[in-house]
Amino acid sequence: MSTAILSINNLAKNYGSIKALNGISFDVPKGCVFGILGPNGSGKTTTLGIILDVLKANSGSFTWFDKPSSPDTRKQIGSLLETPNFYHYLSALDNLRITQAISHRGTPNDIEEVLKTVNLAHRKTSKFSSYSLGMKQRLAIGAALLGNPDVLVFDEPTNGLDPVGIAEIRELIKRLANEGKTIIMASHLLDEVEKVCTHVAILKKGTLVTAGAVNEVMLNEDIAEVGATNAQQLFDALKSFSGSTGIKMEGGNVQLYFPLGTAKLENINSYCFSKGITLNLLTLKRKSLEAKFFELTNN
Ligand code: ATP
């Protein structure tokens, strides 16, 4: 049984001779905040356009809730691809009434609720033109929340906002995630993604560099992988290894965590030797993904 909300399989998209996506695949687990990360032009918006049926892929496929995309599955997905064209001379309340009448998502009663969620209830009768950029963006997210969809898809939700506006959107996304919604968002801000996302897919020039849980993908520590015939004995011995910040048994081996750049394999080796343990594995998984990030964000 799959718990993937969205499953993307080998999607490719060309714009004429430009290859925007070269066959990307990844799954979005239920209840996560999933960041699609990559520099400008890496294919983030194209990916979102395809999964929202705004663009057609040249090849590959995707499923929502284990089913092909359909009007029925689309009803469970709220999205914000581009800032909607709100009427400047109307209030937030009236703008959402119009959005609701056009989209037929939810009922008129949902509007007040949505305005509370996005922290605009106190300004609901103010004209849209009097709003700050952050408030405008929160109203756009509010429009995506109409009908209470289980899944939300946002393209660069913090684009153009100041640090306060960015923090407000971050808090809103966290609140929505706490309510159990699955959130998929594209961003080129590594820092932002790290603060809010539980999972990421990293794109570069239309190919997938890596995908998975943030704490696995964005390694900012050294991990020494250590093995011996008696793994439990090794684990017990290494529990008290000085300088280590954590220990985990993983696939029959011991993973020992250290602050970035501080793991010394020779010290682990001599320590184990002094305890009468002969190692059959000793490797450092230092910065491999960080190196990928560096490569990714520097050209
Ligand atoms: P950004 O962060 O700048 O929005 P992105 O990661 O979302 O970038 P896309 O917008 O998906 O990237 O673009 C991927 C590639 O496809 C880029 O090379 C872009 O120039 C190209 N592209 C996107 N839309 C079109 C289009 N309508 N016609 C031609 N080329 C396009």
XYZ file of C-alpha atoms and ligand atoms in Angstrom:
330
model
C 0.000 0.000 0.000
C 1.355 3.399 -0.964
C 1.093 6.429 1.319
C 2.198 8.767 -1.466
C -0.164 11.687 -2.074
C 1.574 12.408 -5.360
C 3.713 10.023 -7.341
C 5.706 11.391 -10.283
C 7.127 8.915 -12.760
C 9.716 9.881 -15.368
C 8.150 13.207 -16.370
C 9.721 14.951 -19.359
C 8.795 18.280 -20.937
C 10.281 20.190 -23.860
C 9.534 23.724 -24.967
C 10.667 23.401 -28.577
C 14.359 22.574 -28.347
C 14.542 23.515 -24.643
C 14.464 20.478 -22.396
C 12.757 21.796 -19.276
C 12.382 18.349 -17.626
C 14.462 15.285 -18.494
C 12.546 12.451 -16.862
C 12.110 13.179 -13.162
C 10.562 10.817 -10.614
C 9.744 11.252 -6.932
C 6.976 10.608 -4.406
C 5.361 13.069 -2.014
C 4.363 11.340 1.238
C 1.074 12.178 2.961
C 1.207 14.964 5.555
C 4.632 16.336 4.629
C 5.773 19.798 3.616
C 7.538 19.007 0.367
C 9.918 21.566 -1.134
C 10.838 21.475 -4.813
C 14.151 23.252 -4.773
C 16.444 24.441 -7.527
C 17.935 27.515 -9.164
C 16.055 29.640 -11.691
C 15.181 27.673 -14.810
C 15.672 24.246 -13.209
C 12.093 23.152 -13.966
C 10.202 23.792 -10.728
C 7.311 25.763 -12.234
C 7.105 23.346 -15.162
C 6.768 20.439 -12.710
C 4.001 22.211 -10.781
C 2.252 23.177 -14.039
C 2.169 19.538 -15.131
C 0.893 18.098 -11.850
C -1.847 20.765 -11.800
C -2.886 19.963 -15.406
C -1.967 23.444 -16.623
C 0.802 21.993 -18.823
C 1.015 18.699 -20.650
C 4.113 16.518 -20.247
C 5.784 15.098 -23.372
C 6.227 11.782 -21.585
C 5.979 10.202 -18.162
C 3.042 10.140 -15.781
C 1.851 11.097 -12.321
C -0.884 10.027 -9.929
C -2.672 11.875 -7.146
C -3.894 9.623 -4.301
C -2.863 6.590 -6.427
C -5.244 7.664 -9.203
C -4.782 9.465 -12.511
C -5.523 13.178 -12.299
C -9.229 13.996 -12.781
C -11.682 16.777 -11.842
C -12.419 14.718 -8.735
C -8.796 14.529 -7.562
C -8.264 18.201 -8.499
C -11.002 19.206 -6.022
C -8.781 17.978 -3.194
C -5.895 20.210 -4.312
C -5.674 23.944 -3.681
C -3.032 25.789 -5.668
C -1.260 29.076 -6.042
C 0.862 29.208 -9.197
C 0.736 32.919 -9.984
C -0.631 35.752 -7.888
C -4.353 35.842 -8.668
C -5.841 38.981 -10.206
C -7.631 40.402 -7.205
C -9.652 43.589 -7.626
C -7.715 46.449 -6.084
C -10.778 48.499 -5.144
C -12.562 45.588 -3.408
C -12.074 44.197 0.096
C -10.539 40.798 0.926
C -14.027 39.567 1.738
C -15.462 40.607 -1.623
C -12.430 39.336 -3.525
C -12.777 35.890 -1.935
C -16.531 35.928 -2.606
C -15.763 36.441 -6.299
C -13.052 33.742 -6.305
C -15.460 31.369 -4.619
C -18.270 32.103 -7.071
C -15.946 31.407 -10.020
C -14.199 28.325 -8.628
C -17.235 26.777 -6.895
C -14.876 25.607 -4.165
C -16.475 25.333 -0.738
C -19.404 27.459 0.418
C -19.729 31.205 1.159
C -19.481 30.304 4.867
C -15.893 29.118 4.357
C -14.716 32.628 3.520
C -14.680 34.009 7.072
C -12.894 30.859 8.244
C -10.238 31.179 5.544
C -9.659 34.853 6.414
C -9.053 33.833 10.035
C -6.597 31.130 8.968
C -4.509 33.580 6.951
C -4.685 36.254 9.700
C -6.660 38.769 7.700
C -9.946 38.672 9.620
C -9.191 42.054 11.246
C -8.637 43.634 7.809
C -11.302 41.767 5.847
C -13.200 44.906 4.871
C -10.112 46.918 3.858
C -9.486 47.463 0.172
C -6.990 45.065 -1.427
C -4.996 48.108 -2.608
C -4.294 49.048 1.028
C -2.658 45.688 1.784
C 1.081 45.090 2.221
C 2.705 42.589 -0.155
C 2.695 40.010 2.641
C -1.050 40.492 3.206
C -1.714 40.212 -0.537
C 0.195 36.942 -0.612
C -1.690 35.636 2.422
C -4.974 36.463 0.693
C -3.760 34.524 -2.369
C -3.040 31.555 -0.106
C -6.513 32.083 1.397
C -8.018 31.717 -2.079
C -6.208 28.369 -2.429
C -7.704 27.254 0.903
C -11.330 27.665 -0.219
C -13.108 24.318 -0.107
C -10.662 23.039 2.532
C -8.468 20.937 0.188
C -6.220 18.221 1.669
C -3.280 19.199 -0.525
C -1.835 22.647 -1.247
C 0.559 23.458 -4.084
C 2.411 26.792 -3.964
C 4.935 28.214 -6.432
C 7.510 30.415 -4.656
C 5.077 31.526 -1.923
C 7.586 33.932 -0.356
C 8.755 35.569 -3.591
C 9.298 39.303 -3.262
C 8.453 39.450 0.448
C 10.523 41.097 3.173
C 11.817 39.015 6.127
C 8.679 39.706 8.190
C 6.411 38.703 5.294
C 8.504 35.578 4.716
C 8.253 34.617 8.404
C 4.454 35.090 8.328
C 4.089 32.769 5.335
C 6.402 30.266 7.026
C 4.225 30.257 10.166
C 1.089 29.902 8.055
C 2.556 26.929 6.179
C 3.553 25.299 9.458
C 0.036 25.839 10.842
C -1.542 24.294 7.749
C 0.846 21.333 8.000
C -0.121 20.879 11.667
C -3.749 20.646 10.574
C -2.713 17.616 8.521
C -2.505 19.180 5.076
C 0.121 18.023 2.612
C 1.963 21.022 1.178
C 4.044 21.028 -1.984
C 5.992 24.209 -2.657
C 8.618 25.331 -5.136
C 11.388 27.605 -3.934
C 14.909 28.636 -4.812
C 15.615 29.622 -1.208
C 17.564 26.796 0.415
C 17.383 28.433 3.816
C 13.625 28.857 3.608
C 13.077 25.273 2.545
C 15.249 24.028 5.393
C 13.138 25.969 7.915
C 9.725 24.786 6.794
C 9.995 21.616 4.703
C 10.115 18.045 5.946
C 11.002 16.664 2.497
C 12.687 18.021 -0.640
C 13.335 17.253 -4.271
C 16.285 19.129 -5.742
C 16.240 19.918 -9.439
C 19.060 21.068 -11.650
C 18.581 21.809 -15.333
C 15.526 19.583 -15.528
C 17.048 16.580 -13.770
C 16.513 15.365 -10.238
C 19.654 15.697 -8.117
C 18.158 14.099 -5.024
C 14.866 13.649 -3.158
C 13.922 12.582 0.350
C 13.508 13.666 3.963
C 15.288 16.955 4.728
C 17.323 15.495 7.583
C 18.695 12.865 5.227
C 19.182 15.126 2.210
C 20.562 18.243 3.843
C 23.299 16.676 5.873
C 25.109 19.248 7.944
C 27.033 16.799 10.044
C 29.572 14.030 9.656
C 28.308 10.493 9.806
C 30.809 7.729 10.428
C 29.481 4.366 9.344
C 31.071 1.625 11.414
C 30.659 -2.153 11.160
C 31.807 -5.245 13.055
C 30.668 -8.867 13.228
C 28.980 -8.224 16.580
C 27.070 -5.018 15.801
C 25.420 -4.833 19.234
C 28.773 -5.015 21.018
C 30.076 -2.300 18.684
C 26.997 -0.138 19.338
C 27.409 -0.463 23.120
C 31.095 0.392 22.919
C 30.582 3.436 20.697
C 27.741 4.884 22.813
C 30.321 6.591 24.994
C 32.652 7.684 22.171
C 33.850 11.175 22.969
C 32.857 14.023 20.624
C 29.966 12.145 19.026
C 26.549 13.858 19.075
C 24.433 10.788 18.338
C 24.407 7.113 17.486
C 22.046 4.966 15.443
C 21.878 1.362 14.273
C 21.214 1.390 10.529
C 21.094 -1.669 8.282
C 23.230 -3.788 10.625
C 25.907 -1.093 10.985
C 26.411 1.676 13.503
C 26.121 5.309 12.434
C 27.966 7.733 14.644
C 27.140 11.448 14.278
C 29.574 14.343 14.736
C 29.467 18.088 14.167
C 30.490 18.802 10.574
C 34.209 18.262 9.946
C 35.030 16.712 13.326
C 34.801 12.931 12.756
C 38.243 11.282 12.854
C 38.151 7.735 11.529
C 41.570 6.799 12.945
C 40.353 7.690 16.464
C 37.256 5.514 16.053
C 39.429 2.689 14.771
C 41.937 2.804 17.663
C 39.128 3.211 20.215
C 37.390 0.065 18.931
C 40.700 -1.771 18.796
C 41.324 -0.877 22.462
C 37.921 -2.433 23.288
C 38.889 -5.640 21.490
C 36.607 -5.007 18.487
C 37.863 -5.528 14.941
C 36.036 -3.380 12.417
C 34.923 -4.623 9.019
C 33.582 -1.241 7.906
C 34.665 2.327 8.613
C 33.626 5.119 6.248
C 32.727 8.778 6.446
C 29.590 10.075 4.739
C 30.739 13.647 4.957
C 29.018 16.425 3.049
C 28.137 14.404 -0.029
C 24.771 16.121 -0.314
C 26.088 19.452 0.787
C 28.530 19.191 -2.089
C 25.552 18.581 -4.377
C 23.929 21.704 -3.019
C 27.053 23.694 -3.655
C 27.169 22.487 -7.211
C 23.476 23.217 -7.552
C 23.394 26.753 -6.232
C 26.606 27.957 -7.823
C 25.865 27.886 -11.510
P 12.181 30.009 -11.882
O 12.718 29.819 -10.498
O 12.921 31.034 -12.650
O 10.698 30.154 -11.947
P 11.906 27.221 -12.619
O 12.803 26.300 -11.871
O 10.503 27.328 -12.169
O 12.558 28.654 -12.682
P 10.829 26.680 -15.233
O 10.075 27.957 -15.240
O 10.074 25.422 -15.061
O 11.971 26.736 -14.134
O 11.692 26.621 -16.573
C 12.487 25.508 -16.972
C 13.099 25.789 -18.326
O 12.098 25.867 -19.323
C 13.864 27.111 -18.418
O 14.968 26.931 -19.265
C 12.853 28.057 -19.029
O 13.510 29.090 -19.730
C 12.118 27.144 -19.976
N 10.715 27.564 -20.172
C 9.741 27.658 -19.230
N 8.565 28.038 -19.778
C 8.784 28.190 -21.097
C 7.965 28.552 -22.222
N 6.657 28.832 -22.078
N 8.555 28.590 -23.438
C 9.857 28.301 -23.600
N 10.682 27.941 -22.593
C 10.165 27.877 -21.359
